[in-house]
Coordinates of C-alpha atoms and ligand atoms in Angstrom, one line a residue:
X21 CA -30.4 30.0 1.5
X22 CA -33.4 28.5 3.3
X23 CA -32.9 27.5 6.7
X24 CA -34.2 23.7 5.8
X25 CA -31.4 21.1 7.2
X26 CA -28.7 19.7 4.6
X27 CA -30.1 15.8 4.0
X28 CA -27.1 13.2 2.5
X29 CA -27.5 12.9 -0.8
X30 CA -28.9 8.8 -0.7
X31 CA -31.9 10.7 0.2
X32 CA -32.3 11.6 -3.1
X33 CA -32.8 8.1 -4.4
X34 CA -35.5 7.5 -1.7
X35 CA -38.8 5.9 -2.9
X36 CA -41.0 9.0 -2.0
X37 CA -38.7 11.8 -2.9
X38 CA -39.5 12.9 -6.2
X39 CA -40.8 16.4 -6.1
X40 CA -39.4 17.4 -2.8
X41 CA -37.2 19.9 -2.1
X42 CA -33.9 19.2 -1.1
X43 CA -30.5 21.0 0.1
X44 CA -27.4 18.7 0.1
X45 CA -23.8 19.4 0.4
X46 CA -20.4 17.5 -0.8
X47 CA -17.5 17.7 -3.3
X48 CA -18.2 18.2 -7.7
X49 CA -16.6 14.6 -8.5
X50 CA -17.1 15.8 -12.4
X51 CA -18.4 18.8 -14.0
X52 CA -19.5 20.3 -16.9
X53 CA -21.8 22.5 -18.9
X54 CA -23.4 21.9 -21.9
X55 CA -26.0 24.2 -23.9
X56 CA -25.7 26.5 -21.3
X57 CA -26.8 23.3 -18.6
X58 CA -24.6 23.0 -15.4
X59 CA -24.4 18.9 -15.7
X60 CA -22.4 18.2 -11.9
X61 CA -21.7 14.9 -9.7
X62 CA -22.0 16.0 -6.6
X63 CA -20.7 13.3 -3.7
X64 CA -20.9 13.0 -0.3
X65 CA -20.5 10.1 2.1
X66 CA -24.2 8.6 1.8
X67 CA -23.8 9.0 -2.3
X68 CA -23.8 10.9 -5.4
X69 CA -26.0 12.4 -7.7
X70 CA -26.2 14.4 -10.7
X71 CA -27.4 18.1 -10.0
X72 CA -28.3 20.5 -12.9
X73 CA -28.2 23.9 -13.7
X74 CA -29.7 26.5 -15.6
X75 CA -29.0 30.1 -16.4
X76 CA -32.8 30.7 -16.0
X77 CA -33.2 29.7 -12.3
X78 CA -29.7 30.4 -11.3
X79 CA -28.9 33.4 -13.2
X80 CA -26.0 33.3 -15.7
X81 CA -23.0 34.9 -13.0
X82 CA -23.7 32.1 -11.0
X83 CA -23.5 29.2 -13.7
X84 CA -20.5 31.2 -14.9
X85 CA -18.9 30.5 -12.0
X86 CA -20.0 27.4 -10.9
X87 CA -18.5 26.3 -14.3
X88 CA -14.9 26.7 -13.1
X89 CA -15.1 24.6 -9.8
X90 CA -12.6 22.3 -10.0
X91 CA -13.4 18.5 -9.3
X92 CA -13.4 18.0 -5.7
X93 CA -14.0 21.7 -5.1
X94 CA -16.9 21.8 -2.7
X95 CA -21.1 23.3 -3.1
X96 CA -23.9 23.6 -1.3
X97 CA -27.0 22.3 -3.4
X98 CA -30.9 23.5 -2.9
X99 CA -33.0 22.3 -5.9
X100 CA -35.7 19.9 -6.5
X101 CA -35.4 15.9 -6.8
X102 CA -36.6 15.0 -10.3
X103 CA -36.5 11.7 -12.3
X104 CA -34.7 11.4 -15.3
X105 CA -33.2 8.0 -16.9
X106 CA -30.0 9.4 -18.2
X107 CA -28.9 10.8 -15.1
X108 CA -26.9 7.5 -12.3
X109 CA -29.4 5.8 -10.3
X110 CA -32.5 7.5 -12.6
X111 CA -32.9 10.8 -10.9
X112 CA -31.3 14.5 -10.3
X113 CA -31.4 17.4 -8.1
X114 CA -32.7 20.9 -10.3
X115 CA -30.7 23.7 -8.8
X116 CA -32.3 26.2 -7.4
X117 CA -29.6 27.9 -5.6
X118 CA -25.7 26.8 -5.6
X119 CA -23.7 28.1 -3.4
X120 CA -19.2 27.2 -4.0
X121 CA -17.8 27.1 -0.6
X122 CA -14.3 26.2 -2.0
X123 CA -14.1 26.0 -6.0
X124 CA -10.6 24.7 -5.2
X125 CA -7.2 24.4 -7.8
X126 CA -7.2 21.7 -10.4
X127 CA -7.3 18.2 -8.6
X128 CA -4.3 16.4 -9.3
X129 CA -5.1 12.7 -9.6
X130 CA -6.0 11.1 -12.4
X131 CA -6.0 8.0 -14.2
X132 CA -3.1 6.5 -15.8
X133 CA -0.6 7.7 -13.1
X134 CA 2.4 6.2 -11.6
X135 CA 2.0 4.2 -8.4
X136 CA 5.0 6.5 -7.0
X137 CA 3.0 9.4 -8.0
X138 CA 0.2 8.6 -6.2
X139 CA 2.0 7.6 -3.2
X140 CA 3.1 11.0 -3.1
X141 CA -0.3 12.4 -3.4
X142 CA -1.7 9.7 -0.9
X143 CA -3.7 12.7 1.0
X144 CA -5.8 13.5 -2.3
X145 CA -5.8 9.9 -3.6
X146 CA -7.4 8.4 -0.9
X147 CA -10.7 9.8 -1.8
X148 CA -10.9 7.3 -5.4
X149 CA -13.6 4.7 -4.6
X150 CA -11.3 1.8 -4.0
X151 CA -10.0 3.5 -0.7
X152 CA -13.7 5.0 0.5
X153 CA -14.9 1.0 -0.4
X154 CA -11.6 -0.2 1.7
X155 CA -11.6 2.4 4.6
X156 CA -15.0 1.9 4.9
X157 CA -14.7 -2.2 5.3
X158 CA -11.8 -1.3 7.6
X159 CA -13.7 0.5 10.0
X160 CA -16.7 -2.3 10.1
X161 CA -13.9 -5.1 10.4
X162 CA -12.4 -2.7 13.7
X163 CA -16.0 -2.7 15.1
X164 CA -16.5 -6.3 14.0
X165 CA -13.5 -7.4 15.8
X166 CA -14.4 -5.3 19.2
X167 CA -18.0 -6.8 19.4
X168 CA -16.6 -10.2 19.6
X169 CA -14.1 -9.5 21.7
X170 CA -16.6 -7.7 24.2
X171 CA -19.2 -10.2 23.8
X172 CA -16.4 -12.7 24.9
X173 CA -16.2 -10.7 28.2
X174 CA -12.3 -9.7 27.2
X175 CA -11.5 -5.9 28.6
X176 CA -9.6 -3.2 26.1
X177 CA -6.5 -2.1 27.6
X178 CA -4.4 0.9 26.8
X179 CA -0.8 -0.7 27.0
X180 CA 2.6 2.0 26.0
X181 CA 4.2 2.3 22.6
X182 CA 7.4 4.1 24.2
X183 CA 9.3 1.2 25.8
X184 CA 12.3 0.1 27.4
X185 CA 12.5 -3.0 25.8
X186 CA 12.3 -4.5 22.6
X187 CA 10.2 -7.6 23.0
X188 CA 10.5 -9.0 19.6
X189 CA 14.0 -8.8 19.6
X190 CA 16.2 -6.2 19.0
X191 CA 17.1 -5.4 15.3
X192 CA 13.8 -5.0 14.3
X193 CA 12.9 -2.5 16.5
X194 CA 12.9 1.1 16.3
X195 CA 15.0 2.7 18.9
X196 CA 15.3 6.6 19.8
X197 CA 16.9 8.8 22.7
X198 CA 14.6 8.4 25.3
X199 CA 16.1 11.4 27.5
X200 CA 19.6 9.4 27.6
X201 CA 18.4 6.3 27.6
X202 CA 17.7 3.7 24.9
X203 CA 13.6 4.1 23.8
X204 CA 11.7 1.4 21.9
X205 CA 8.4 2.2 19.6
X206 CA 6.5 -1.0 20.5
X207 CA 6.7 -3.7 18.4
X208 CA 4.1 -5.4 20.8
X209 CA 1.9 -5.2 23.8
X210 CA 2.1 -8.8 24.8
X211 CA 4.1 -8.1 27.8
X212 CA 2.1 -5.5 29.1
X213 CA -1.4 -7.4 28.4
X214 CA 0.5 -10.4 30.6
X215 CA 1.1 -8.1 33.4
X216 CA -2.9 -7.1 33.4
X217 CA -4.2 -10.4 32.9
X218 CA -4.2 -11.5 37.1
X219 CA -6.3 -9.1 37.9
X220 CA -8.5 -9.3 34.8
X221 CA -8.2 -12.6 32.8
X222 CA -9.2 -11.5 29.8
X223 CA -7.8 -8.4 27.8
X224 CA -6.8 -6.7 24.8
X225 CA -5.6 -4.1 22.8
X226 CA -5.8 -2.5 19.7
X227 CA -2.7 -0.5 19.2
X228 CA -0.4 0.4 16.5
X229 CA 3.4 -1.8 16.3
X230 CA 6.1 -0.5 14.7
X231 CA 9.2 -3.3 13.1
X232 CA 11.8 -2.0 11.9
X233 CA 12.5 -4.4 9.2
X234 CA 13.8 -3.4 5.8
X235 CA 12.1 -5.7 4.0
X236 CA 10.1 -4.4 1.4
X237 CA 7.5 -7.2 0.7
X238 CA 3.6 -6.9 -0.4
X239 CA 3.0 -7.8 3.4
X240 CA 5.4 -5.7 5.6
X241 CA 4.5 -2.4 6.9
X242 CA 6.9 -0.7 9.4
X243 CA 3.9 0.7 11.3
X244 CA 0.5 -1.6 11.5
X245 CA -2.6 -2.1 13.8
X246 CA -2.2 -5.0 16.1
X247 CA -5.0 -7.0 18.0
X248 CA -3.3 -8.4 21.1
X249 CA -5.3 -11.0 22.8
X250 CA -4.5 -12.5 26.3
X251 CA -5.9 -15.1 28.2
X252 CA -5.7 -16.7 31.9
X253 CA -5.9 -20.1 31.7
X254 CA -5.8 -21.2 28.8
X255 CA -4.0 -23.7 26.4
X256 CA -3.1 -23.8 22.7
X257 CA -6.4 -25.9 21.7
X258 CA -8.3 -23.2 23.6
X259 CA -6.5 -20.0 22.0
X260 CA -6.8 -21.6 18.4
X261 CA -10.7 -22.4 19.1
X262 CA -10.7 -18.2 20.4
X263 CA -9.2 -17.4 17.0
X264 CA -11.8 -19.5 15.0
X265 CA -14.5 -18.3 16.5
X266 CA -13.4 -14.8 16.1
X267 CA -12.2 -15.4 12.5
X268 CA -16.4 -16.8 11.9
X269 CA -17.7 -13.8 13.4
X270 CA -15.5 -10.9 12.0
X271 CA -16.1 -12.3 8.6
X272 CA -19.7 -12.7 8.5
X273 CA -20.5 -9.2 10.0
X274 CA -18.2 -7.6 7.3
X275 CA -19.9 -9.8 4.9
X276 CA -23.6 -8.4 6.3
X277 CA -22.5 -5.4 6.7
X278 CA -20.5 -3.9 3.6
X279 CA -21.7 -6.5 0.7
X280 CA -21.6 -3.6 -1.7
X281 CA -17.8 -2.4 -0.9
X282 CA -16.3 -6.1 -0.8
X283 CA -17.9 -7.2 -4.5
X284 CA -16.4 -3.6 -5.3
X285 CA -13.1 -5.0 -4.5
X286 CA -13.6 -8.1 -5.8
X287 CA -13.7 -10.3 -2.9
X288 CA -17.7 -12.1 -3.4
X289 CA -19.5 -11.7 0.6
X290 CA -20.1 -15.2 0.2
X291 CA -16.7 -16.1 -0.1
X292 CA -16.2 -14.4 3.8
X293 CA -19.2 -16.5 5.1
X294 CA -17.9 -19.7 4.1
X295 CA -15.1 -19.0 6.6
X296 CA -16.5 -21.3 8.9
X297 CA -14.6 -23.3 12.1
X298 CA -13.1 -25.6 12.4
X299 CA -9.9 -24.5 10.4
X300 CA -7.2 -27.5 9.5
X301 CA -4.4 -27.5 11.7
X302 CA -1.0 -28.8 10.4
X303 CA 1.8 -29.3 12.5
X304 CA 5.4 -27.4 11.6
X305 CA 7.5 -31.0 11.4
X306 CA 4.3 -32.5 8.8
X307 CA 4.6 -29.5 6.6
X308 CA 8.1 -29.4 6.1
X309 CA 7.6 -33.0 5.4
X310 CA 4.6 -31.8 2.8
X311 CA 6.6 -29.2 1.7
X312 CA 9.9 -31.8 0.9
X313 CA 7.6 -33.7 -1.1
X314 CA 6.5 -30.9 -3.0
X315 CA 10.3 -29.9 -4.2
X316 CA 11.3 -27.3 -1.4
X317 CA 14.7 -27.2 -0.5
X318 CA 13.6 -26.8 3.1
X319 CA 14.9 -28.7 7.0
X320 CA 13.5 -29.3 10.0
X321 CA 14.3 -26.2 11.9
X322 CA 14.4 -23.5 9.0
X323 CA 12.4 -20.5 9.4
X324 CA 9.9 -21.1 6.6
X325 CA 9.5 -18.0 4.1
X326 CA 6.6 -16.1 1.9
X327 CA 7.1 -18.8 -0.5
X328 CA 6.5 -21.6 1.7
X329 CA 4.0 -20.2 3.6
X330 CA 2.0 -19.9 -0.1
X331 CA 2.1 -23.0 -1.1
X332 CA 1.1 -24.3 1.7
X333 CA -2.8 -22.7 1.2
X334 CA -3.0 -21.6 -2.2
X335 CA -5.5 -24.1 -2.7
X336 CA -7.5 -23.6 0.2
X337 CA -10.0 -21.5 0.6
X338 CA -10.0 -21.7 4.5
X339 CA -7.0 -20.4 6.8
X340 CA -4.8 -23.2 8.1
X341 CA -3.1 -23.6 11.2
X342 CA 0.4 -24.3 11.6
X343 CA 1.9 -25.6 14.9
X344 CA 4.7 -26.9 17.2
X345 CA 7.1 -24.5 15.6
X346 CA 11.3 -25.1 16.8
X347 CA 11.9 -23.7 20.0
X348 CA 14.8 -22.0 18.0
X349 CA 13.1 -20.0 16.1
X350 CA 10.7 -18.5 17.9
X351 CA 10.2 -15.6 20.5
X352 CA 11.4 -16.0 24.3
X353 CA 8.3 -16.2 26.0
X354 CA 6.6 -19.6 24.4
X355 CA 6.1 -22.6 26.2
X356 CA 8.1 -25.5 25.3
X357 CA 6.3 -28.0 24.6
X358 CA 5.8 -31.4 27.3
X359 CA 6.0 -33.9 24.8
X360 CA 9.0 -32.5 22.5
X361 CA 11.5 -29.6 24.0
X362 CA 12.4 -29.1 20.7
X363 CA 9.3 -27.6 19.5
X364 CA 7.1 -24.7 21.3
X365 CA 3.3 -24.4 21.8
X366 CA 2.6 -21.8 19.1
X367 CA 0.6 -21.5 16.0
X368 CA 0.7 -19.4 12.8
X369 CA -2.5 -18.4 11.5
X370 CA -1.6 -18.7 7.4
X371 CA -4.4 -17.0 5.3
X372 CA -6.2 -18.9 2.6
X373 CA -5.0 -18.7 -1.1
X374 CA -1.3 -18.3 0.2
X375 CA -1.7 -14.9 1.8
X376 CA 0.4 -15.9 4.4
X377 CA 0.9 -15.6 8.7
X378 CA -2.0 -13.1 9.4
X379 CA -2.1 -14.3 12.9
X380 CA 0.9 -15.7 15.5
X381 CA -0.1 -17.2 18.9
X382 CA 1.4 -19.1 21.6
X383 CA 1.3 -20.2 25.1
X384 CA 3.6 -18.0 27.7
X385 CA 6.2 -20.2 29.2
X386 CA 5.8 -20.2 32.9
X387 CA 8.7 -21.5 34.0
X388 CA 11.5 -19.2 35.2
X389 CA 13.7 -21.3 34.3
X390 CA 13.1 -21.9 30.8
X391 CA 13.0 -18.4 29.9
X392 CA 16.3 -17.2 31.4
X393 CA 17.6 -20.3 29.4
X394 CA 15.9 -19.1 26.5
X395 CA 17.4 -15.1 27.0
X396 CA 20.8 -16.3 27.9
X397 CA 20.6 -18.2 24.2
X398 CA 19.7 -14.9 22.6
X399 CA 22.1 -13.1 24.7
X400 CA 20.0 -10.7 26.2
X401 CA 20.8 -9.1 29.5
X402 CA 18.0 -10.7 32.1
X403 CA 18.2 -7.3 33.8
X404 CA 16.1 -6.0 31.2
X405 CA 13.5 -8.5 31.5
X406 CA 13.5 -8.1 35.2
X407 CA 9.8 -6.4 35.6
X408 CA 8.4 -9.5 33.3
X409 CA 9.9 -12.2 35.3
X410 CA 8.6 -11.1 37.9
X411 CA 5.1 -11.9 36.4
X412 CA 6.4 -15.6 37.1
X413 CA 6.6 -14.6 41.1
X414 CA 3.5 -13.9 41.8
X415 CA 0.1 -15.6 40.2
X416 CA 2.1 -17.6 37.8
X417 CA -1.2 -19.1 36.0
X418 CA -1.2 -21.1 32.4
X419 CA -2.2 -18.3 29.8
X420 CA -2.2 -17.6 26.2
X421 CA -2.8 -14.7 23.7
X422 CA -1.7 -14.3 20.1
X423 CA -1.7 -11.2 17.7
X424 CA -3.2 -10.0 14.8
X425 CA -1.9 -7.8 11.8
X426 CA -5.2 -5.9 11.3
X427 CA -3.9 -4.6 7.6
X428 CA -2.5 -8.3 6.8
X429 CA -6.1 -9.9 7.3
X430 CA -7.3 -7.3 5.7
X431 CA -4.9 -7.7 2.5
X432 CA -6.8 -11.1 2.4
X433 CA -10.1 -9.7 2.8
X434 CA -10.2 -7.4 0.1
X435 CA -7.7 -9.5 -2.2
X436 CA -4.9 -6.6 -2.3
X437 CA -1.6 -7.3 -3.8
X438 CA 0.0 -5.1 -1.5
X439 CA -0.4 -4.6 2.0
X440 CA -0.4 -0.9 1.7
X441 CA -3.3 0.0 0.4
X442 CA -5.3 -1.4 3.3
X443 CA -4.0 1.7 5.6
X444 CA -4.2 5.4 4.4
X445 CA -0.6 6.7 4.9
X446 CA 1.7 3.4 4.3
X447 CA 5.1 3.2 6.4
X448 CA 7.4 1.2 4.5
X449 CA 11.2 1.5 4.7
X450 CA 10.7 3.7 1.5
X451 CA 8.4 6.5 2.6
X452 CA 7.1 7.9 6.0
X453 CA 5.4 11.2 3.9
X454 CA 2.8 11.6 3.7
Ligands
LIG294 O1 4.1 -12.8 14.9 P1 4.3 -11.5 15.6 O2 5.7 -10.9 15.5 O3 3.9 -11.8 17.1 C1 4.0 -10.9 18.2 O4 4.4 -9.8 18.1 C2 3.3 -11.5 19.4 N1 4.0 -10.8 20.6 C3 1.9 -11.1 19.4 C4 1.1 -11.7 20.6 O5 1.1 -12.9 20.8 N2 0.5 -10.8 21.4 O6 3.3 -10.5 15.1 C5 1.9 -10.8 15.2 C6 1.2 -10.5 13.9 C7 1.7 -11.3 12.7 O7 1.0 -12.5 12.7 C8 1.3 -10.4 11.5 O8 -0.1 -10.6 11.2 C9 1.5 -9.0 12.1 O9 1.5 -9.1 13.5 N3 2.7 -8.4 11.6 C10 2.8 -7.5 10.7 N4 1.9 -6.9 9.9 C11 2.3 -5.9 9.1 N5 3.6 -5.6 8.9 C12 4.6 -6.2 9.6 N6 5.8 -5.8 9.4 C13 4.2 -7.2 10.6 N7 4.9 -7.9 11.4 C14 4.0 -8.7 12.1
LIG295 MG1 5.0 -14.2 13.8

């Protein structure tokens, strides 16, 4: 073949490239010949588009052959761009030369296949369009979501996922043989981001948590990508404001930027615009009141569930804030709050149309006190906590931080049912394969 560099196919469709010579590259998504016509959708990342063959111009051992790659076998294309109003998008490449770098075995997936099935073949099956559409999104919503974070001035950190401890409490974390001792895969980096924040006041990371939970619900994966954000001095008005804003400005970038994915899944861009601050914020004890009224069997002081969580937005298109949870049933580290040491200075982040907690936050209790009390209740050993305490010894400041299930806002995003088919190798209780 020519020297002449491969172009991506979306070249082909440009306004000035009829009658050029091409070469492109990419994977047959369908095939086949007809009159003796090589009729092939060639794909690549930019696009696809419809190359033809003929016998005359590529000689008959060559269409022979061609004629038994398999879809997603893989050809190197030099031919001429031509229009033609039965080919997709109006025009078509006229083989000159093919060249089969893999002709490949017959592709497995199909329609019409079980979801175990294809859960098995996740590998091949996250080439369909629905994954390129969402792994595509998911990439502009990891960018999106770094931007803001650096236009805000707050530093990526690279916090451990083998631990000593399991900060979220114990039976939900994974634990292994660390060389003898007990090892934790993280199930966050909260109390690593605190120890960074003196020196730099603003930080993050980005980094995969692992929960050990059995449950096997539409939103739980075993292994998921968790923004941690932590801030010096700052309150729960002032973390909830950070969420908003970041909320606002992830949203409308994933909006500008992938428009054609996101109607492709069903989820209008306009729809992630009008996510807009401020977001309604509800307190814990005035939605178990709204919740009574509305028939739940629910009390002050219960854990509230998928189902409560849903009703509570599935008529509203914006995410709500839930606050002032009970001090019971929440993590360690929160601040009880001044006016009620019953309840703590957190907030749940529920996603509109009852997608549920997509973001948890809280102040960090800075008293010593308070969170030996608060250890001793949940009978942990102290001694393990040692190294965090003494965060409280030295440059004890008011901070706050709160984490993110990437997948989970996601999920909302794109309107999935289940949460697993916003991440390319799911790890539910069920399957850790592929
Ligand atoms: O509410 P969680 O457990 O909070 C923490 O881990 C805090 N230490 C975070 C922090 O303040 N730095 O988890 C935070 C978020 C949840 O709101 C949810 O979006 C997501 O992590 N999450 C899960 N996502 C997918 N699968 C699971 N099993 C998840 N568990 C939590
Ligand atoms: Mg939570």
């Amino acid at each position: 073949m020519s020297p002449t560099p491969f172009e991506p196919i979306a070249r082909v469709f440009a306004p000035d490239a009829v009658g050029r010579d091409v070469r492109v590259r990419g994977w047959l998504q369908k095939g086949r010949s007809s009159g003796g016509i090589l009729f092939l959708l060639l794909r690549d990342r930019s696009g696809a588009v419809q190359v033809t063959g003929r016998k005359d111009r590529l000689g008959e051992a060559v269409v022979e052959a061609v004629g038994h790659v398999q879809v997603e076998g893989a050809l190197e294309v030099e031919g001429t761009v031509a229009e033609d109003q039965r080919a997709p998008g109006g025009r078509e490449v006229r083989a000159r030369a093919i060249r089969i770098i893999d002709a490949g075995e017959p592709f497995p997936i199909f329609s019409e296949q079980t979801e175990e099935f294809l859960l098995d073949q996740r590998h091949l099956a996250i080439r369909s369009p629905e994954f390129v559409a969402t792994f595509r999104i998911k990439a502009q919503l990891l960018a999106a979501l770094r931007e803001f974070l650096t236009r805000e001035e707050v530093l990526e950190m690279t916090p451990p996922v083998l631990t000593g401890n399991a900060a979220e409490g114990g039976p939900e974390a994974f634990r292994f043989d660390y060389f003898g001792r007990p090892g934790y895969l993280s199930q966050t980096a909260q109390l690593y981001l605190e120890a960074l924040l003196p020196p730099h006041e603003r930080v993050y990371a980005l980094t995969p948590s692992f929960r050990a939970e059995k449950s096997r619900t539409p939103r739980h994966l075993t292994e998921y990508l968790h923004l941690e954000v932590e801030l010096a001095w700052c309150d729960l008005d002032g973390i909830l404001d950070f969420i908003e804003r970041m909320f606002a400005s992830v949203c409308s970038t994933v909006a500008e930027r992938c428009p054609k994915e996101l109607a492709q899944l069903g989820r209008p861009p306009e729809e992630l615009r009008a996510i807009t601050p401020p977001f309604p914020r509800l307190t814990y004890t005035a939605a178990i009141d709204r919740l009574k009224g509305q028939g739940f069997p629910v009390e002050w002081g219960a854990d509230l569930g998928s189902p409560e969580e849903r009703a509570l937005t599935l008529e509203s298109p914006k995410p709500l804030f839930l606050t002032h949870f009970p001090r019971q049933i929440k993590a360690f580290y929160m601040t009880q709050s001044a006016d009620d040491p019953r309840t703590v200075e957190a907030a749940d982040l529920l996603g509109p149309e009852g997608y549920g907690e997509l973001v948890g936050a809280s102040c960090r209790e800075t008293s010593i006190d308070h969170l030996l009390e608060r250890l001793h209740e949940l009978g942990v050993d102290p001694a393990e906590y040692e190294w965090y305490l003494d965060l409280r010894r030295h440059g004890n400041v008011p901070h706050a931080g709160f984490g993110l299930g990437v997948e989970r806002l996601l999920r909302w995003m794109l309107r999935r049912e289940h949460i697993r088919d916003t991440t390319p190798f799911p790890r539910t209780p069920s399957r850790h394969t592929p």
